[in-house]
PDB file of C-alpha atoms in Angstrom:
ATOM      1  CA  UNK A 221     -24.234  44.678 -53.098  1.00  0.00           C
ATOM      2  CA  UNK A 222     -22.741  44.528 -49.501  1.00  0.00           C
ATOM      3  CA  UNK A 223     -21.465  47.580 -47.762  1.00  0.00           C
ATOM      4  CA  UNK A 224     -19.856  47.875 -44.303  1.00  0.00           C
ATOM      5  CA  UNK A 225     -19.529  51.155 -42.586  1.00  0.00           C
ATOM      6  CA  UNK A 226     -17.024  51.832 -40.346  1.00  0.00           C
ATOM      7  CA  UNK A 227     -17.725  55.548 -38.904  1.00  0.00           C
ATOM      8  CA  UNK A 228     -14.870  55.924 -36.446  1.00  0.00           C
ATOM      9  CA  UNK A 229     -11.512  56.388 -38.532  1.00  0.00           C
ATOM     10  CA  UNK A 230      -9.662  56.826 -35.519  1.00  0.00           C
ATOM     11  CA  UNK A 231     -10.007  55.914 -31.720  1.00  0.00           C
ATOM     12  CA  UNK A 232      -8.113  56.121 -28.719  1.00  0.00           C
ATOM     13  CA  UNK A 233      -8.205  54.351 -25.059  1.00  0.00           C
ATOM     14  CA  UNK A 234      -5.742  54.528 -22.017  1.00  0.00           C
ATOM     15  CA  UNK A 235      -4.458  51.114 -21.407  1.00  0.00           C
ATOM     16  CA  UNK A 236      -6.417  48.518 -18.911  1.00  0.00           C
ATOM     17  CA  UNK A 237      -9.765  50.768 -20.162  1.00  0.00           C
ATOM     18  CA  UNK A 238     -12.758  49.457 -22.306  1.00  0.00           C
ATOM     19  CA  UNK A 239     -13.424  50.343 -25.912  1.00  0.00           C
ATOM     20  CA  UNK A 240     -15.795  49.572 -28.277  1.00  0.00           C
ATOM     21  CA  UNK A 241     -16.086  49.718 -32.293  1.00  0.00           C
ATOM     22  CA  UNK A 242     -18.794  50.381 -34.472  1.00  0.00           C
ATOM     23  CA  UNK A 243     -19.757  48.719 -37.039  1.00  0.00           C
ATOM     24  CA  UNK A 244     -22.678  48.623 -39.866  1.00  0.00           C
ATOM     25  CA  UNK A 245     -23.573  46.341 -42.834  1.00  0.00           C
ATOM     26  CA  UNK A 246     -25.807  45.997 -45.173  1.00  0.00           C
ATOM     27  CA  UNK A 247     -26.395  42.991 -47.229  1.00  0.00           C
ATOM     28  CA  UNK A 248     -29.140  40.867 -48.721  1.00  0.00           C
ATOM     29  CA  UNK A 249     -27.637  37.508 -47.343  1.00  0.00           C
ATOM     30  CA  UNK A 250     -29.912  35.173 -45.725  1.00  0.00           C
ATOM     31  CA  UNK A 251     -27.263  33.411 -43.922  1.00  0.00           C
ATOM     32  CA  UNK A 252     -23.933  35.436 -43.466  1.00  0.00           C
ATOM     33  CA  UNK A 253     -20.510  35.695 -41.434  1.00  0.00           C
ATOM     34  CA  UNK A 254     -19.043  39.482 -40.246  1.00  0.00           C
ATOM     35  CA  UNK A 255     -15.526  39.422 -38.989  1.00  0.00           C
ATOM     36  CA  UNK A 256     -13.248  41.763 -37.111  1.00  0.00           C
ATOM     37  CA  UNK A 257      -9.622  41.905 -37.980  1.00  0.00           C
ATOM     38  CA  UNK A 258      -6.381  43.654 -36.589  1.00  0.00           C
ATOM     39  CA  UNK A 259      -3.525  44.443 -38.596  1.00  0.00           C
ATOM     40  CA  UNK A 260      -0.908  45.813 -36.518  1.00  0.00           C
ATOM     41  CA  UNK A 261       2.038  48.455 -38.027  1.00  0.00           C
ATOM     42  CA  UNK A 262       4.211  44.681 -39.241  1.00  0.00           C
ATOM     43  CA  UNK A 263       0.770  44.677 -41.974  1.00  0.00           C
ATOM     44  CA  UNK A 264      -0.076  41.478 -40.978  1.00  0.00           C
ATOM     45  CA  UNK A 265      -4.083  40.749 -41.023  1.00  0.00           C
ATOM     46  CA  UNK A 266      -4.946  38.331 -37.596  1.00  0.00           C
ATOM     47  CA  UNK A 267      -8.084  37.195 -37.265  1.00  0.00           C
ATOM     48  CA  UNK A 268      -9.963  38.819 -34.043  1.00  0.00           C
ATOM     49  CA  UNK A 269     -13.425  37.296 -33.872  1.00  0.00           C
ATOM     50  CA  UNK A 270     -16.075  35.704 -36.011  1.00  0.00           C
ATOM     51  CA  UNK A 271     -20.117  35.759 -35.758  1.00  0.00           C
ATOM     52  CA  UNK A 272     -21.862  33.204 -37.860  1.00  0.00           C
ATOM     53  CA  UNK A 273     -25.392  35.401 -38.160  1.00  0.00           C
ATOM     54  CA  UNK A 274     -27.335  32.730 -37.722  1.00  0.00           C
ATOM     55  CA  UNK A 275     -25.966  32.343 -33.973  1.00  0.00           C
ATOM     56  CA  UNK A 276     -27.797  34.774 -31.942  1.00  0.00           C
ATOM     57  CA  UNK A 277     -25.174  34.466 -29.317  1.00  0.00           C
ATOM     58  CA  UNK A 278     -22.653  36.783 -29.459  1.00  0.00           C
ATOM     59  CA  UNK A 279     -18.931  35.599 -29.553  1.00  0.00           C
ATOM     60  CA  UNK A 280     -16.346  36.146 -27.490  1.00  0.00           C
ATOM     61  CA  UNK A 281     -12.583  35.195 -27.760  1.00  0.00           C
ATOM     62  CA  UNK A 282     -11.016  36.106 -24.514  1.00  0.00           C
ATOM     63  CA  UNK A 283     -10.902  39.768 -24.009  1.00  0.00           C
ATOM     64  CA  UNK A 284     -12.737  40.659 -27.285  1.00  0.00           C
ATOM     65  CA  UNK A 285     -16.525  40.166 -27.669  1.00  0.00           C
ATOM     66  CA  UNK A 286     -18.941  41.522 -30.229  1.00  0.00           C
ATOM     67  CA  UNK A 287     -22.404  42.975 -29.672  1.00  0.00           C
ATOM     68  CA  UNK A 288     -24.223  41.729 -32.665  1.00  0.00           C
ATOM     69  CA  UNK A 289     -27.717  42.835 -33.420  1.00  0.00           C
ATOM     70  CA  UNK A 290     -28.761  41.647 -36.478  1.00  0.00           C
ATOM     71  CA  UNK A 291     -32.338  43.444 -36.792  1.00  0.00           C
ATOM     72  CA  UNK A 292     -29.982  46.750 -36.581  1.00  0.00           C
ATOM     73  CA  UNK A 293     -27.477  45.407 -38.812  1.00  0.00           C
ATOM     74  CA  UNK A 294     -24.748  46.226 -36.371  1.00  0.00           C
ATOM     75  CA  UNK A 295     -21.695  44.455 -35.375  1.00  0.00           C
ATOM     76  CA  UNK A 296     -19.539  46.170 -32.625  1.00  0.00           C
ATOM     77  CA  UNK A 297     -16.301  45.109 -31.172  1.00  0.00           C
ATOM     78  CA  UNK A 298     -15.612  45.235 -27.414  1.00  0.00           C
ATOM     79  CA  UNK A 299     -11.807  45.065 -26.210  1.00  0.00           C
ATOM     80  CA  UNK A 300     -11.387  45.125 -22.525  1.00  0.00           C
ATOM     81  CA  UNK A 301      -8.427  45.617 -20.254  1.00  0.00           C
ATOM     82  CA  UNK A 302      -7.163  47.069 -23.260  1.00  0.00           C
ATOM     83  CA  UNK A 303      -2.944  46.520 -23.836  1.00  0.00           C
ATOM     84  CA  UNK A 304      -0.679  48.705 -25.894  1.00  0.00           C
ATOM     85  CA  UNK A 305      -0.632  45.540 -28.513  1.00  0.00           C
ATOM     86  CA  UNK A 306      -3.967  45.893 -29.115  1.00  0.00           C
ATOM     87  CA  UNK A 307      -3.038  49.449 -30.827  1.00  0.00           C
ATOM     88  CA  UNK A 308      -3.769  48.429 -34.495  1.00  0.00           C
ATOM     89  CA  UNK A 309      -5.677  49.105 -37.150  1.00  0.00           C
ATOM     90  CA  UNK A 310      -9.247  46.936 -36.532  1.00  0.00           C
ATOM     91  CA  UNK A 311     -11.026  46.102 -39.766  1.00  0.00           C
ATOM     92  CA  UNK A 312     -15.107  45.168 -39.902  1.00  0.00           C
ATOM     93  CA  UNK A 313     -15.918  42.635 -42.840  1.00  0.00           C
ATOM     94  CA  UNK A 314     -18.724  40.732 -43.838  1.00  0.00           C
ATOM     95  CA  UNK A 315     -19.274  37.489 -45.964  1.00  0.00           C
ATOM     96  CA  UNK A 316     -22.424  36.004 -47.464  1.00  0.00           C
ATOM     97  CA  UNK A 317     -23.217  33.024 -49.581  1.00  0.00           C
ATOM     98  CA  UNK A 318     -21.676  34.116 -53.080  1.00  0.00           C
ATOM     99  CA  UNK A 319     -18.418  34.614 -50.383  1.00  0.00           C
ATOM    100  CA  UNK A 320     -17.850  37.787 -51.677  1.00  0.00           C
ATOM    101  CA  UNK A 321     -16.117  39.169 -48.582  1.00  0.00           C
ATOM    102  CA  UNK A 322     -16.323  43.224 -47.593  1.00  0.00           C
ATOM    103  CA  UNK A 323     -14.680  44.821 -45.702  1.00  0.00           C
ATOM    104  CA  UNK A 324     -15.232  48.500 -43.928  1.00  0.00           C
ATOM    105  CA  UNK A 325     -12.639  51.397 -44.254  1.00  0.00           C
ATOM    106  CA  UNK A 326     -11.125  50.191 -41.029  1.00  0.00           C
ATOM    107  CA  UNK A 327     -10.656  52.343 -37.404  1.00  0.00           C
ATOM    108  CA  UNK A 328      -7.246  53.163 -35.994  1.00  0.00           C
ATOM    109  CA  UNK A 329      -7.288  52.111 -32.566  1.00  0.00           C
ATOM    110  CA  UNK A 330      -4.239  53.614 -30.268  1.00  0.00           C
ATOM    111  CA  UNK A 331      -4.122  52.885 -26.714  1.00  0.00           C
ATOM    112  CA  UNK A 332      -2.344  55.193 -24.381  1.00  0.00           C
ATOM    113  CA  UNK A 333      -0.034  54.091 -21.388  1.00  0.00           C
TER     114      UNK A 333
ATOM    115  CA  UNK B 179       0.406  29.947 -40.426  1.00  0.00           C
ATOM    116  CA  UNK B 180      -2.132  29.207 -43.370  1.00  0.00           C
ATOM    117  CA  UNK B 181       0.262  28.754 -46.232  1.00  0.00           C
ATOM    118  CA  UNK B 182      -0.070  31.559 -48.377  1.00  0.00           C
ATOM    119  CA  UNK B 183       2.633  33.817 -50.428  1.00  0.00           C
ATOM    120  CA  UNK B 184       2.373  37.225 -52.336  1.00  0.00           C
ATOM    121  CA  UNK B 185       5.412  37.811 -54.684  1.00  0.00           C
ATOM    122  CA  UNK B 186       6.762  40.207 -55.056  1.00  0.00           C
ATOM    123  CA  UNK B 187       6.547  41.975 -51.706  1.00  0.00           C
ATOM    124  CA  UNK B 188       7.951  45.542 -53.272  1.00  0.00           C
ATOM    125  CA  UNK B 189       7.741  46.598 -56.995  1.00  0.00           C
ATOM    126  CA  UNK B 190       8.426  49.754 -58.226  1.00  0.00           C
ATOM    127  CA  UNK B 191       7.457  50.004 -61.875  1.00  0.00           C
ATOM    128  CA  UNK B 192       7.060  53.056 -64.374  1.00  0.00           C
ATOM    129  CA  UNK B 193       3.036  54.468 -66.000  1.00  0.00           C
ATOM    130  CA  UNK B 194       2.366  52.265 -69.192  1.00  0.00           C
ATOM    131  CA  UNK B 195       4.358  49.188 -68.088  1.00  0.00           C
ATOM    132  CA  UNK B 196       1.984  46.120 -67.549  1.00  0.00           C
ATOM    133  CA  UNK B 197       2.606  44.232 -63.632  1.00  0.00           C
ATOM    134  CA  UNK B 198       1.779  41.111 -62.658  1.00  0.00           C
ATOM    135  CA  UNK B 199       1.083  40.323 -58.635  1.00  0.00           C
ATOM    136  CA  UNK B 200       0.973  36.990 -57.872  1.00  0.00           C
ATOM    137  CA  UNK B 201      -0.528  34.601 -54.914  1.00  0.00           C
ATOM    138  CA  UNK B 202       0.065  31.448 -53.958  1.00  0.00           C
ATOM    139  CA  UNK B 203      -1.144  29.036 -51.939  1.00  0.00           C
ATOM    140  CA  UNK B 204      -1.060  25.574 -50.495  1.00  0.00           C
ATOM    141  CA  UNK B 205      -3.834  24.970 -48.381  1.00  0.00           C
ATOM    142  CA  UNK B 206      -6.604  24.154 -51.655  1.00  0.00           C
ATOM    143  CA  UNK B 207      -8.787  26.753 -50.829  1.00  0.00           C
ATOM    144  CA  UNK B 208     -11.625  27.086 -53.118  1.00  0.00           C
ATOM    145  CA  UNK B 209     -11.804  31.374 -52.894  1.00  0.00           C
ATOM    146  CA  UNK B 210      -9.183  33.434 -53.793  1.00  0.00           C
ATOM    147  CA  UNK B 211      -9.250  37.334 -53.076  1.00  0.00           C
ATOM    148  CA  UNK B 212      -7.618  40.306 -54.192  1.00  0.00           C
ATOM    149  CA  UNK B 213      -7.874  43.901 -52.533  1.00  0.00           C
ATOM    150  CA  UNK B 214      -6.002  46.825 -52.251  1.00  0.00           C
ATOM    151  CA  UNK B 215      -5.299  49.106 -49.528  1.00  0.00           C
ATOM    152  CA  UNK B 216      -4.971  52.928 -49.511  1.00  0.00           C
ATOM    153  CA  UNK B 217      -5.670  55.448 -46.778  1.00  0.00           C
ATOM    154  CA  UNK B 218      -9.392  56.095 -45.799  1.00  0.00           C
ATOM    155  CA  UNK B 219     -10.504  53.513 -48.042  1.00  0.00           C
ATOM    156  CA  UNK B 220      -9.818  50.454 -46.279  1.00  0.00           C
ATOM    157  CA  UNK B 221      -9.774  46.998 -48.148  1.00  0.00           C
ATOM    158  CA  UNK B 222     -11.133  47.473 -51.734  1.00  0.00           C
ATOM    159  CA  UNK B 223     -12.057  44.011 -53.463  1.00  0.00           C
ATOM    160  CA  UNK B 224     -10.752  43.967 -56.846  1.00  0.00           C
ATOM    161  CA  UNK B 225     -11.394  40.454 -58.510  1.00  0.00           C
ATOM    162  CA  UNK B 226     -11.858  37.198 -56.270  1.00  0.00           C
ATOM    163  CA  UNK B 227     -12.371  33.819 -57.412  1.00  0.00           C
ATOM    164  CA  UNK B 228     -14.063  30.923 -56.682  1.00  0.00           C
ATOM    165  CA  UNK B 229     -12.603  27.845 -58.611  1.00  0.00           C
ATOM    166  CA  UNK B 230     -10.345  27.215 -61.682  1.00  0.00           C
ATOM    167  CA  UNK B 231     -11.041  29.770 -64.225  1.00  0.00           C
ATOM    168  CA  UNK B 232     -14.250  31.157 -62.457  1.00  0.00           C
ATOM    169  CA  UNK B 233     -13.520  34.618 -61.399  1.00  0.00           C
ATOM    170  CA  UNK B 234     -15.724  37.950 -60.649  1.00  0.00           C
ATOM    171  CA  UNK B 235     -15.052  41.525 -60.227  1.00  0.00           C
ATOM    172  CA  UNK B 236     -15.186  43.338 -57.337  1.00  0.00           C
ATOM    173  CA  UNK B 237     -15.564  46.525 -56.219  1.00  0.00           C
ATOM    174  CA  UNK B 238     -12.311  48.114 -57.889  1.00  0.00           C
ATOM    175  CA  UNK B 239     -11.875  46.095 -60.873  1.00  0.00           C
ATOM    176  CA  UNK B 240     -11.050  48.792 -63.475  1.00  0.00           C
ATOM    177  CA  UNK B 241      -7.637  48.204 -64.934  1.00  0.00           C
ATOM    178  CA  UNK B 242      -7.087  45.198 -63.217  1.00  0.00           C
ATOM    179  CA  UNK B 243      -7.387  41.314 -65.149  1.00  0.00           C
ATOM    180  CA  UNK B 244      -7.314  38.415 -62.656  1.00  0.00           C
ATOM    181  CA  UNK B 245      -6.384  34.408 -64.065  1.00  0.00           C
ATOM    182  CA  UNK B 246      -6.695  31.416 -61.946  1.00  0.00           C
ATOM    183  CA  UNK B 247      -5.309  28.827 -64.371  1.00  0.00           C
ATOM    184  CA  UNK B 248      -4.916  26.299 -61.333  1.00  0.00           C
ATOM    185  CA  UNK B 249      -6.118  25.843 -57.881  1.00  0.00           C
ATOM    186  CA  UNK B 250      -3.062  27.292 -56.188  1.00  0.00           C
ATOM    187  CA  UNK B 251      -2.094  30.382 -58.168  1.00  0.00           C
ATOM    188  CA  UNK B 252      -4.499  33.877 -58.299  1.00  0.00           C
ATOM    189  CA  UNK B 253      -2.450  36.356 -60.818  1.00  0.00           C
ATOM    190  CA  UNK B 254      -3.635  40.115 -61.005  1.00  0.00           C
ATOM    191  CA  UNK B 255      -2.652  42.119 -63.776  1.00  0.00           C
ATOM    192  CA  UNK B 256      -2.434  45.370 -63.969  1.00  0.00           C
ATOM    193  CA  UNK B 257      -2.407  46.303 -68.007  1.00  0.00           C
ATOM    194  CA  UNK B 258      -1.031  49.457 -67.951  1.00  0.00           C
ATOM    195  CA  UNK B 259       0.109  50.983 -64.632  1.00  0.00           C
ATOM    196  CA  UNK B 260      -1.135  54.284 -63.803  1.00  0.00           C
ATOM    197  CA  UNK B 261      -0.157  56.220 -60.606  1.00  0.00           C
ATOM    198  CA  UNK B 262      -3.716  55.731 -58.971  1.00  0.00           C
ATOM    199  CA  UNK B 263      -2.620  52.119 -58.286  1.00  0.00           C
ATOM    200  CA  UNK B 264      -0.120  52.796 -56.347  1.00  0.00           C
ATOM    201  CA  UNK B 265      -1.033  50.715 -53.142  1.00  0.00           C
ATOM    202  CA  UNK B 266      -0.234  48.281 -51.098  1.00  0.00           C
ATOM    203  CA  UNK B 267      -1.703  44.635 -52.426  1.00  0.00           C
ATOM    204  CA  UNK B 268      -3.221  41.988 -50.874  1.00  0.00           C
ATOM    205  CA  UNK B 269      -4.588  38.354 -51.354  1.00  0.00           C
ATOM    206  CA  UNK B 270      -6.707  36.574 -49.426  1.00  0.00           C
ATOM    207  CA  UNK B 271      -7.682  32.659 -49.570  1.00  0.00           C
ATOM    208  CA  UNK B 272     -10.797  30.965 -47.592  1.00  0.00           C
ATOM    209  CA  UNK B 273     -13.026  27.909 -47.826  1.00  0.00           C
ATOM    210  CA  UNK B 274     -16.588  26.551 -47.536  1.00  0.00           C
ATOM    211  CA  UNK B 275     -17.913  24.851 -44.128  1.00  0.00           C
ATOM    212  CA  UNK B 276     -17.479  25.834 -40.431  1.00  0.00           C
ATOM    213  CA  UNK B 277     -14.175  27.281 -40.907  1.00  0.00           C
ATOM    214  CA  UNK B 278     -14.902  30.436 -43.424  1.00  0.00           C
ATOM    215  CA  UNK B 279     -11.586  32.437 -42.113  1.00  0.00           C
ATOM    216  CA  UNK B 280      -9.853  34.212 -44.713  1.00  0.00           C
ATOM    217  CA  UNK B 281      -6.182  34.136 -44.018  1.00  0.00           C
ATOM    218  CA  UNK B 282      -4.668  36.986 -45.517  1.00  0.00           C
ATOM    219  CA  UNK B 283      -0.578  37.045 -47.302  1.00  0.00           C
ATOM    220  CA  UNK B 284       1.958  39.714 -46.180  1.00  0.00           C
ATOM    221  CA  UNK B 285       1.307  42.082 -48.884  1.00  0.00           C
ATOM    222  CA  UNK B 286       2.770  43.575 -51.955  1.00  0.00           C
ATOM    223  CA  UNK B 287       3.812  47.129 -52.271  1.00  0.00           C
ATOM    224  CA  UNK B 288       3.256  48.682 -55.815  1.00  0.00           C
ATOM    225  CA  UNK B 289       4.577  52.442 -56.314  1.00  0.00           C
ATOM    226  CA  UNK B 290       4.119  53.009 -59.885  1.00  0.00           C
ATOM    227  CA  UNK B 291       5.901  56.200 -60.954  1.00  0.00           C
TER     228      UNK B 291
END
């Protein structure tokens, strides 16, 4: 079965500072995709960044990059130059093969002006 | 926007009454996804699906039934409402190939009293 930890329920970062969130997974996928999503207060869930894990580069969209490390099993999400639009609630998930897709229990990310 | 609708988007219904969520879509995905969200838990899979009348459970699936009688339409019933599933509802679609986004609908909120 797939699992994906998220360990920080709640975050917060002053506005134009750096942040990072964790995330872990555990599946038995040979070939696999992990996702971060936002869903700000309106509920709506955007799309943030994908990592196909058989790309050992790490993606970047902008001001968001991941640091993947597969060995580890770890998928963080760095948001620079933070903004207060960024404040959300940032969700980890992961999807194999039988597409089955996981997600974690999700971080609450407020930045501060 | 990925052309995807949750109806309704509010229900309140009463314990022991049986409610029907249901997502629609127009894109042809093959995988269809239900979760539920509640506080601390994140996304919880219920039932997905990945074609006409193949469907699995997820990790939630007690008291829920799931039918996907055509490509476009994912219905999940709950048989007998009980307060624990009181949540907010959501679907998700995606696809095989490059492009394995899910794009998520707006939501249903169920308060069963």
């Amino acid at each position: 079965a797939q699992t994906v930890t998220q360990s920080q329920p709640e975050m917060s970062v002053q506005e134009a500072e750096t942040v990072t969130l964790s995330c872990t997974y555990d599946t038995s996928e040979s070939n696999y995709y992990l996702f971060w999503y936002k869903q700000p207060p309106s509920r709506q869930m955007i799309l943030v960044i994908r990592q196909e894990a058989y790309k050992q580069q790490n993606a970047t969209e902008n001001r968001f990059s991941v640091n993947f490390q597969k060995a580890a099993k770890s998928f963080s999400l760095k948001i620079s130059d933070s903004q207060l639009g960024d404040t959300a609630m940032y969700f980890c998930g992961e999807s194999g093969s039988a597409r089955q897709l996981t997600f974690g229990s999700g971080t609450q990310l407020t930045v501060l002006p | 926007d990925a052309g995807i609708t949750q109806s309704p988007r509010h229900k309140v219904t009463e314990t022991g009454t049986p409610v029907t969520l249901r997502c629609h879509q127009t894109e042809n995905h093959r995988y269809m996804y239900w979760y539920r969200q509640d506080p601390g838990h994140g996304l919880r899979l219920i039932h997905y699906s990945y074609g006409v009348k193949d469907t699995d459970k997820g990790e939630v699936s007690d008291g829920y039934s799931v039918s996907r009688s055509k490509t476009e339409d994912f219905l999940l019933t709950l048989e007998s409402a009980t307060s624990s599933q009181t949540s907010v509802y959501f679907c998700a679609i995606s696809d095989l190939g490059a492009n394995t986004e899910a794009f998520f609908g707006q939501g249903t909120r169920l308060t069963v009293v």
